[in-house]
Every structure is written in C-alpha cells, then in structure tokens.
PDB file of C-alpha atoms in Angstrom:
ATOM      1  CA  UNK E   1     -41.285 -17.743  38.440  1.00  0.00           C
ATOM      2  CA  UNK E   2     -40.945 -17.672  34.684  1.00  0.00           C
ATOM      3  CA  UNK E   3     -40.551 -13.885  34.723  1.00  0.00           C
ATOM      4  CA  UNK E   4     -37.788 -14.235  37.322  1.00  0.00           C
ATOM      5  CA  UNK E   5     -35.844 -16.650  35.107  1.00  0.00           C
ATOM      6  CA  UNK E   6     -36.118 -14.321  32.132  1.00  0.00           C
ATOM      7  CA  UNK E   7     -34.893 -11.456  34.309  1.00  0.00           C
ATOM      8  CA  UNK E   8     -31.785 -13.398  35.321  1.00  0.00           C
ATOM      9  CA  UNK E   9     -31.135 -14.447  31.729  1.00  0.00           C
ATOM     10  CA  UNK E  10     -31.365 -10.819  30.629  1.00  0.00           C
ATOM     11  CA  UNK E  11     -28.856  -9.815  33.308  1.00  0.00           C
ATOM     12  CA  UNK E  12     -26.455 -12.512  32.100  1.00  0.00           C
ATOM     13  CA  UNK E  13     -26.790 -11.322  28.515  1.00  0.00           C
ATOM     14  CA  UNK E  14     -26.083  -7.714  29.532  1.00  0.00           C
ATOM     15  CA  UNK E  15     -23.149  -8.849  31.628  1.00  0.00           C
ATOM     16  CA  UNK E  16     -21.625 -10.606  28.617  1.00  0.00           C
ATOM     17  CA  UNK E  17     -22.124  -7.488  26.469  1.00  0.00           C
ATOM     18  CA  UNK E  18     -20.088  -5.390  28.901  1.00  0.00           C
ATOM     19  CA  UNK E  19     -17.078  -7.696  28.580  1.00  0.00           C
ATOM     20  CA  UNK E  20     -14.682  -8.105  25.679  1.00  0.00           C
ATOM     21  CA  UNK E  21     -12.289 -10.652  24.298  1.00  0.00           C
ATOM     22  CA  UNK E  22     -11.071 -13.414  26.569  1.00  0.00           C
ATOM     23  CA  UNK E  23     -13.026 -12.238  29.630  1.00  0.00           C
ATOM     24  CA  UNK E  24     -16.266 -12.311  27.660  1.00  0.00           C
ATOM     25  CA  UNK E  25     -15.639 -15.823  26.355  1.00  0.00           C
ATOM     26  CA  UNK E  26     -14.718 -17.149  29.800  1.00  0.00           C
ATOM     27  CA  UNK E  27     -17.883 -15.618  31.278  1.00  0.00           C
ATOM     28  CA  UNK E  28     -19.977 -17.292  28.590  1.00  0.00           C
ATOM     29  CA  UNK E  29     -18.203 -20.584  29.192  1.00  0.00           C
ATOM     30  CA  UNK E  30     -18.841 -20.517  32.944  1.00  0.00           C
ATOM     31  CA  UNK E  31     -22.525 -19.696  32.441  1.00  0.00           C
ATOM     32  CA  UNK E  32     -22.786 -22.476  29.849  1.00  0.00           C
ATOM     33  CA  UNK E  33     -21.246 -25.005  32.223  1.00  0.00           C
ATOM     34  CA  UNK E  34     -23.569 -24.039  35.094  1.00  0.00           C
ATOM     35  CA  UNK E  35     -26.857 -23.486  33.276  1.00  0.00           C
ATOM     36  CA  UNK E  36     -26.561 -25.327  29.959  1.00  0.00           C
ATOM     37  CA  UNK E  37     -24.610 -28.477  30.949  1.00  0.00           C
ATOM     38  CA  UNK E  38     -21.641 -27.269  28.936  1.00  0.00           C
ATOM     39  CA  UNK E  39     -23.603 -27.395  25.655  1.00  0.00           C
ATOM     40  CA  UNK E  40     -22.769 -24.493  23.333  1.00  0.00           C
ATOM     41  CA  UNK E  41     -25.926 -24.989  21.245  1.00  0.00           C
ATOM     42  CA  UNK E  42     -28.139 -24.714  24.301  1.00  0.00           C
ATOM     43  CA  UNK E  43     -26.364 -21.490  25.280  1.00  0.00           C
ATOM     44  CA  UNK E  44     -26.965 -20.161  21.805  1.00  0.00           C
ATOM     45  CA  UNK E  45     -30.698 -20.889  21.971  1.00  0.00           C
ATOM     46  CA  UNK E  46     -31.104 -19.631  25.528  1.00  0.00           C
ATOM     47  CA  UNK E  47     -28.906 -16.513  25.588  1.00  0.00           C
ATOM     48  CA  UNK E  48     -28.431 -15.712  21.898  1.00  0.00           C
ATOM     49  CA  UNK E  49     -24.654 -16.161  22.041  1.00  0.00           C
ATOM     50  CA  UNK E  50     -22.774 -17.520  19.051  1.00  0.00           C
ATOM     51  CA  UNK E  51     -22.038 -21.177  19.631  1.00  0.00           C
ATOM     52  CA  UNK E  52     -18.598 -20.862  18.014  1.00  0.00           C
ATOM     53  CA  UNK E  53     -17.676 -18.175  20.548  1.00  0.00           C
ATOM     54  CA  UNK E  54     -19.052 -20.245  23.426  1.00  0.00           C
ATOM     55  CA  UNK E  55     -17.181 -23.336  22.232  1.00  0.00           C
ATOM     56  CA  UNK E  56     -13.997 -21.319  22.013  1.00  0.00           C
ATOM     57  CA  UNK E  57     -14.510 -20.039  25.541  1.00  0.00           C
ATOM     58  CA  UNK E  58     -15.119 -23.561  26.856  1.00  0.00           C
ATOM     59  CA  UNK E  59     -11.892 -24.715  25.244  1.00  0.00           C
ATOM     60  CA  UNK E  60      -9.944 -21.806  26.760  1.00  0.00           C
ATOM     61  CA  UNK E  61     -11.478 -22.392  30.201  1.00  0.00           C
ATOM     62  CA  UNK E  62     -10.805 -26.130  30.221  1.00  0.00           C
ATOM     63  CA  UNK E  63      -7.322 -25.998  28.679  1.00  0.00           C
ATOM     64  CA  UNK E  64      -6.144 -22.854  30.452  1.00  0.00           C
ATOM     65  CA  UNK E  65      -4.807 -21.282  27.268  1.00  0.00           C
ATOM     66  CA  UNK E  66      -5.882 -18.241  25.308  1.00  0.00           C
ATOM     67  CA  UNK E  67      -6.709 -18.463  21.623  1.00  0.00           C
ATOM     68  CA  UNK E  68      -5.339 -15.525  19.635  1.00  0.00           C
ATOM     69  CA  UNK E  69      -7.885 -13.372  17.837  1.00  0.00           C
ATOM     70  CA  UNK E  70      -7.509 -13.019  14.076  1.00  0.00           C
ATOM     71  CA  UNK E  71      -8.550  -9.379  13.782  1.00  0.00           C
ATOM     72  CA  UNK E  72      -6.895  -9.033  10.376  1.00  0.00           C
ATOM     73  CA  UNK E  73      -9.398 -11.454   8.852  1.00  0.00           C
ATOM     74  CA  UNK E  74     -12.354  -9.359   9.955  1.00  0.00           C
ATOM     75  CA  UNK E  75     -14.074  -6.670   7.968  1.00  0.00           C
ATOM     76  CA  UNK E  76     -14.746  -6.342   4.271  1.00  0.00           C
ATOM     77  CA  UNK E  77     -12.137  -7.652   1.866  1.00  0.00           C
ATOM     78  CA  UNK E  78     -10.491  -5.217  -0.479  1.00  0.00           C
ATOM     79  CA  UNK E  79     -11.699  -5.276  -4.054  1.00  0.00           C
ATOM     80  CA  UNK E  80      -8.464  -6.682  -5.489  1.00  0.00           C
ATOM     81  CA  UNK E  81      -8.574  -9.478  -2.892  1.00  0.00           C
ATOM     82  CA  UNK E  82     -12.158 -10.395  -3.748  1.00  0.00           C
ATOM     83  CA  UNK E  83     -11.502 -10.283  -7.495  1.00  0.00           C
ATOM     84  CA  UNK E  84      -7.912 -11.437  -8.172  1.00  0.00           C
ATOM     85  CA  UNK E  85      -8.551 -11.346 -11.930  1.00  0.00           C
ATOM     86  CA  UNK E  86      -9.177  -7.598 -11.719  1.00  0.00           C
ATOM     87  CA  UNK E  87      -5.800  -7.106 -10.042  1.00  0.00           C
ATOM     88  CA  UNK E  88      -4.098  -9.145 -12.779  1.00  0.00           C
ATOM     89  CA  UNK E  89      -5.803  -7.120 -15.527  1.00  0.00           C
ATOM     90  CA  UNK E  90      -4.771  -3.854 -13.853  1.00  0.00           C
ATOM     91  CA  UNK E  91      -1.148  -5.014 -13.719  1.00  0.00           C
ATOM     92  CA  UNK E  92      -1.277  -6.058 -17.372  1.00  0.00           C
ATOM     93  CA  UNK E  93      -2.485  -2.609 -18.408  1.00  0.00           C
ATOM     94  CA  UNK E  94      -0.246  -0.500 -16.169  1.00  0.00           C
ATOM     95  CA  UNK E  95       2.963  -2.498 -16.549  1.00  0.00           C
ATOM     96  CA  UNK E  96       3.401  -1.425 -20.177  1.00  0.00           C
ATOM     97  CA  UNK E  97       3.440   2.217 -19.048  1.00  0.00           C
ATOM     98  CA  UNK E  98       5.643   1.723 -16.009  1.00  0.00           C
ATOM     99  CA  UNK E  99       9.285   2.160 -15.110  1.00  0.00           C
ATOM    100  CA  UNK E 100      11.274   1.377 -12.000  1.00  0.00           C
ATOM    101  CA  UNK E 101      12.659   3.895  -9.548  1.00  0.00           C
ATOM    102  CA  UNK E 102      15.528   5.519 -11.518  1.00  0.00           C
ATOM    103  CA  UNK E 103      17.677   5.749  -8.380  1.00  0.00           C
ATOM    104  CA  UNK E 104      16.919   2.115  -7.439  1.00  0.00           C
ATOM    105  CA  UNK E 105      16.269   3.150  -3.851  1.00  0.00           C
ATOM    106  CA  UNK E 106      12.920   1.362  -3.605  1.00  0.00           C
ATOM    107  CA  UNK E 107      10.812  -1.276  -5.318  1.00  0.00           C
ATOM    108  CA  UNK E 108       8.184   1.275  -6.311  1.00  0.00           C
ATOM    109  CA  UNK E 109       6.977   1.432  -9.873  1.00  0.00           C
ATOM    110  CA  UNK E 110       6.105   4.719 -11.553  1.00  0.00           C
ATOM    111  CA  UNK E 111       3.397   5.002 -14.184  1.00  0.00           C
ATOM    112  CA  UNK E 112       2.150   7.831 -16.373  1.00  0.00           C
ATOM    113  CA  UNK E 113      -1.387   6.402 -16.365  1.00  0.00           C
ATOM    114  CA  UNK E 114      -3.973   8.036 -14.155  1.00  0.00           C
ATOM    115  CA  UNK E 115      -6.746   6.200 -12.344  1.00  0.00           C
ATOM    116  CA  UNK E 116      -9.205   7.467 -14.965  1.00  0.00           C
ATOM    117  CA  UNK E 117      -6.986   6.074 -17.749  1.00  0.00           C
ATOM    118  CA  UNK E 118      -6.896   2.672 -16.092  1.00  0.00           C
ATOM    119  CA  UNK E 119     -10.679   2.595 -15.659  1.00  0.00           C
ATOM    120  CA  UNK E 120     -11.195   3.544 -19.285  1.00  0.00           C
ATOM    121  CA  UNK E 121      -8.760   0.870 -20.465  1.00  0.00           C
ATOM    122  CA  UNK E 122     -10.473  -1.781 -18.337  1.00  0.00           C
ATOM    123  CA  UNK E 123     -13.737  -1.001 -20.103  1.00  0.00           C
ATOM    124  CA  UNK E 124     -12.429  -0.618 -23.656  1.00  0.00           C
ATOM    125  CA  UNK E 125      -9.719  -3.294 -23.704  1.00  0.00           C
ATOM    126  CA  UNK E 126     -10.788  -5.778 -21.030  1.00  0.00           C
ATOM    127  CA  UNK E 127     -14.556  -5.561 -21.464  1.00  0.00           C
ATOM    128  CA  UNK E 128     -15.438  -4.635 -17.884  1.00  0.00           C
ATOM    129  CA  UNK E 129     -18.851  -3.095 -17.264  1.00  0.00           C
ATOM    130  CA  UNK E 130     -18.962   0.277 -15.517  1.00  0.00           C
ATOM    131  CA  UNK E 131     -20.996  -1.061 -12.590  1.00  0.00           C
ATOM    132  CA  UNK E 132     -18.338  -3.711 -11.921  1.00  0.00           C
ATOM    133  CA  UNK E 133     -15.515  -1.191 -11.585  1.00  0.00           C
ATOM    134  CA  UNK E 134     -14.564   0.977  -8.592  1.00  0.00           C
ATOM    135  CA  UNK E 135     -14.556   4.767  -8.463  1.00  0.00           C
ATOM    136  CA  UNK E 136     -11.513   6.842  -9.443  1.00  0.00           C
ATOM    137  CA  UNK E 137     -10.537   7.361  -5.823  1.00  0.00           C
ATOM    138  CA  UNK E 138     -10.737   3.639  -5.072  1.00  0.00           C
ATOM    139  CA  UNK E 139      -8.722   2.864  -8.196  1.00  0.00           C
ATOM    140  CA  UNK E 140      -5.981   5.247  -7.020  1.00  0.00           C
ATOM    141  CA  UNK E 141      -5.877   3.380  -3.705  1.00  0.00           C
ATOM    142  CA  UNK E 142      -5.733   0.020  -5.501  1.00  0.00           C
ATOM    143  CA  UNK E 143      -2.827   1.160  -7.669  1.00  0.00           C
ATOM    144  CA  UNK E 144      -0.927   2.320  -4.599  1.00  0.00           C
ATOM    145  CA  UNK E 145      -1.516  -1.015  -2.877  1.00  0.00           C
ATOM    146  CA  UNK E 146      -0.194  -2.734  -6.006  1.00  0.00           C
ATOM    147  CA  UNK E 147       2.990  -0.645  -5.531  1.00  0.00           C
ATOM    148  CA  UNK E 148       2.432   1.790  -8.395  1.00  0.00           C
ATOM    149  CA  UNK E 149       2.915   5.536  -8.053  1.00  0.00           C
ATOM    150  CA  UNK E 150       0.873   7.709 -10.373  1.00  0.00           C
ATOM    151  CA  UNK E 151       3.231  10.445 -11.465  1.00  0.00           C
ATOM    152  CA  UNK E 152       5.469  11.287 -14.352  1.00  0.00           C
ATOM    153  CA  UNK E 153       9.166  11.374 -13.590  1.00  0.00           C
ATOM    154  CA  UNK E 154      12.082  12.831 -15.511  1.00  0.00           C
ATOM    155  CA  UNK E 155      14.807  10.368 -16.378  1.00  0.00           C
ATOM    156  CA  UNK E 156      17.466  13.067 -16.018  1.00  0.00           C
ATOM    157  CA  UNK E 157      17.776  16.756 -15.343  1.00  0.00           C
ATOM    158  CA  UNK E 158      18.919  18.558 -18.477  1.00  0.00           C
ATOM    159  CA  UNK E 159      22.143  20.533 -18.156  1.00  0.00           C
ATOM    160  CA  UNK E 160      21.527  24.252 -18.389  1.00  0.00           C
ATOM    161  CA  UNK E 161      23.933  27.108 -19.019  1.00  0.00           C
ATOM    162  CA  UNK E 162      25.618  28.545 -15.966  1.00  0.00           C
ATOM    163  CA  UNK E 163      26.143  32.252 -15.452  1.00  0.00           C
ATOM    164  CA  UNK E 164      29.775  31.929 -16.664  1.00  0.00           C
ATOM    165  CA  UNK E 165      29.008  30.064 -19.900  1.00  0.00           C
ATOM    166  CA  UNK E 166      28.870  33.125 -22.146  1.00  0.00           C
ATOM    167  CA  UNK E 167      32.030  34.573 -20.592  1.00  0.00           C
ATOM    168  CA  UNK E 168      33.900  31.298 -21.119  1.00  0.00           C
ATOM    169  CA  UNK E 169      32.995  31.081 -24.800  1.00  0.00           C
ATOM    170  CA  UNK E 170      33.783  34.779 -25.298  1.00  0.00           C
ATOM    171  CA  UNK E 171      37.248  34.206 -23.813  1.00  0.00           C
ATOM    172  CA  UNK E 172      37.821  31.152 -26.029  1.00  0.00           C
ATOM    173  CA  UNK E 173      36.792  33.163 -29.086  1.00  0.00           C
ATOM    174  CA  UNK E 174      39.134  35.996 -28.159  1.00  0.00           C
ATOM    175  CA  UNK E 175      42.118  33.680 -27.598  1.00  0.00           C
ATOM    176  CA  UNK E 176      41.395  31.938 -30.871  1.00  0.00           C
ATOM    177  CA  UNK E 177      41.300  35.246 -32.741  1.00  0.00           C
ATOM    178  CA  UNK E 178      44.665  36.336 -31.263  1.00  0.00           C
ATOM    179  CA  UNK E 179      46.450  33.108 -32.110  1.00  0.00           C
ATOM    180  CA  UNK E 180      44.954  32.580 -35.522  1.00  0.00           C
ATOM    181  CA  UNK E 181      47.454  32.837 -38.369  1.00  0.00           C
ATOM    182  CA  UNK E 182      48.530  31.163 -41.611  1.00  0.00           C
ATOM    183  CA  UNK E 183      50.855  28.786 -39.772  1.00  0.00           C
ATOM    184  CA  UNK E 184      48.561  28.100 -36.825  1.00  0.00           C
ATOM    185  CA  UNK E 185      47.543  24.475 -36.431  1.00  0.00           C
ATOM    186  CA  UNK E 186      44.131  23.952 -34.867  1.00  0.00           C
ATOM    187  CA  UNK E 187      43.240  20.763 -33.004  1.00  0.00           C
ATOM    188  CA  UNK E 188      39.650  20.045 -32.045  1.00  0.00           C
ATOM    189  CA  UNK E 189      39.159  17.857 -28.979  1.00  0.00           C
ATOM    190  CA  UNK E 190      35.776  16.690 -27.720  1.00  0.00           C
ATOM    191  CA  UNK E 191      35.742  16.406 -23.915  1.00  0.00           C
ATOM    192  CA  UNK E 192      33.260  16.079 -21.091  1.00  0.00           C
ATOM    193  CA  UNK E 193      34.184  18.655 -18.520  1.00  0.00           C
ATOM    194  CA  UNK E 194      33.132  18.274 -14.891  1.00  0.00           C
ATOM    195  CA  UNK E 195      30.700  20.906 -13.733  1.00  0.00           C
ATOM    196  CA  UNK E 196      30.744  21.604  -9.995  1.00  0.00           C
ATOM    197  CA  UNK E 197      28.248  24.385  -9.713  1.00  0.00           C
ATOM    198  CA  UNK E 198      24.698  24.528  -8.402  1.00  0.00           C
ATOM    199  CA  UNK E 199      22.442  21.577  -8.995  1.00  0.00           C
ATOM    200  CA  UNK E 200      25.006  19.862 -11.196  1.00  0.00           C
ATOM    201  CA  UNK E 201      27.610  19.146  -8.517  1.00  0.00           C
ATOM    202  CA  UNK E 202      27.805  15.624  -7.118  1.00  0.00           C
ATOM    203  CA  UNK E 203      28.067  16.974  -3.592  1.00  0.00           C
ATOM    204  CA  UNK E 204      31.310  15.154  -2.868  1.00  0.00           C
ATOM    205  CA  UNK E 205      29.741  11.729  -3.405  1.00  0.00           C
ATOM    206  CA  UNK E 206      32.529   9.849  -5.161  1.00  0.00           C
ATOM    207  CA  UNK E 207      33.129  12.604  -7.753  1.00  0.00           C
ATOM    208  CA  UNK E 208      35.755  10.585  -9.680  1.00  0.00           C
ATOM    209  CA  UNK E 209      33.758   7.330  -9.410  1.00  0.00           C
ATOM    210  CA  UNK E 210      36.711   5.646  -7.739  1.00  0.00           C
ATOM    211  CA  UNK E 211      36.442   2.409  -5.827  1.00  0.00           C
ATOM    212  CA  UNK E 212      33.948   0.822  -8.214  1.00  0.00           C
TER     213      UNK E 212
END
C-alpha cells in the first residue's frame, strides 16, 4: 500500500513538471486542497513543491484571478546593479573625458576612454582590486548601458580645397596684375563665401538660416 501511495505521488510530481505558469500553479493548488487540506507547507514536504508557489496557486484558484509573473526580476543582477558605487565611480572617471552628441540628436555621450583605460583608472585612482573588477568585454557592456559610446569623434570636418581653388586664385592674381597701377586703390575685404560643392553643401537644408 505504501508503494502505491509513493507511485501516485510521483505521478503528481511529474504531472506538475509538465505544466508551466498559471496551469502549473492551479494544478498544485487543487492537489494541495484534496490531499494536503489546503496547507502549502504540507504540500512542500510531501511533493517537494515550493510553498510560495503553492500559496500563490491557492490564492489564484480561490480568488479567480491570475497573478502576473515578474520575469524581469529573475536571473543574475548586472554588476552595476549589484554594486552601485562601482557605477558611480565609472561615471566620475568617464565624465571628464566625455562630450555630448555634437548634432544633439540623441542623449548619448561619447568618450575617448577605452574599457581598458577605465579599468586601469579604477585600480590606480579608485583603489579597486583586480579581482573585484570585470573583464574588458564586460566593462564595454557596462559603459554602453550607462549610455556612453567608446569612440573618438571629430567636432567638425575641416574644409579642404576644391578642384577649382587653384584656378580661382590664379584668375584673381591675373586680374590684380592687369589692374595694378600707380593710381590704383586696393581694398581688402574679408568675407566668408558659401561653398556648395561636394561634402560642404548644406543639401538645401535652410542654406540661408532663415526662419530662426
């Protein structure tokens, strides 16, 4: 008789293992009500089920509502979440070598420090031991999650000579030589000419900056 009871208990355990989520909890709750007088602790001792899960299933069965699963809280916490001080120290080090997106199109921050530089600074300036710090790859991931991008950016593209530059200056020199004389009055004017060629054109995007 005892062997028969153990056989049925084993079948119930396997049946619970084949179910998931709400169905699994309701199955546990029904078995607990029938065989364990609705006591979650007895179900835990008899079938090896977690009493918190059984209690949750009993509540769902009796109230007729489903409790939402908090899957986001499961799994291992990220290193910066487990050690908030580390995240603050990383920000303190990187922020001094950081600038905002020059086009102001996003909230990203750009830094010229590499993950290896940050790890070295944490050891030399903050006193962290090597065994308490992540690997370079993990540090790169942490910096990305902290909204830093590890790359150097140019503040502006330098203006280069176009193919017509030499011809323009040669023409100016020639005109100047023709008109030069003892009574010629020269006026020098500094201007900023618009360049609409190649990479230097504004592409029709408010070229005269009107409407601002």
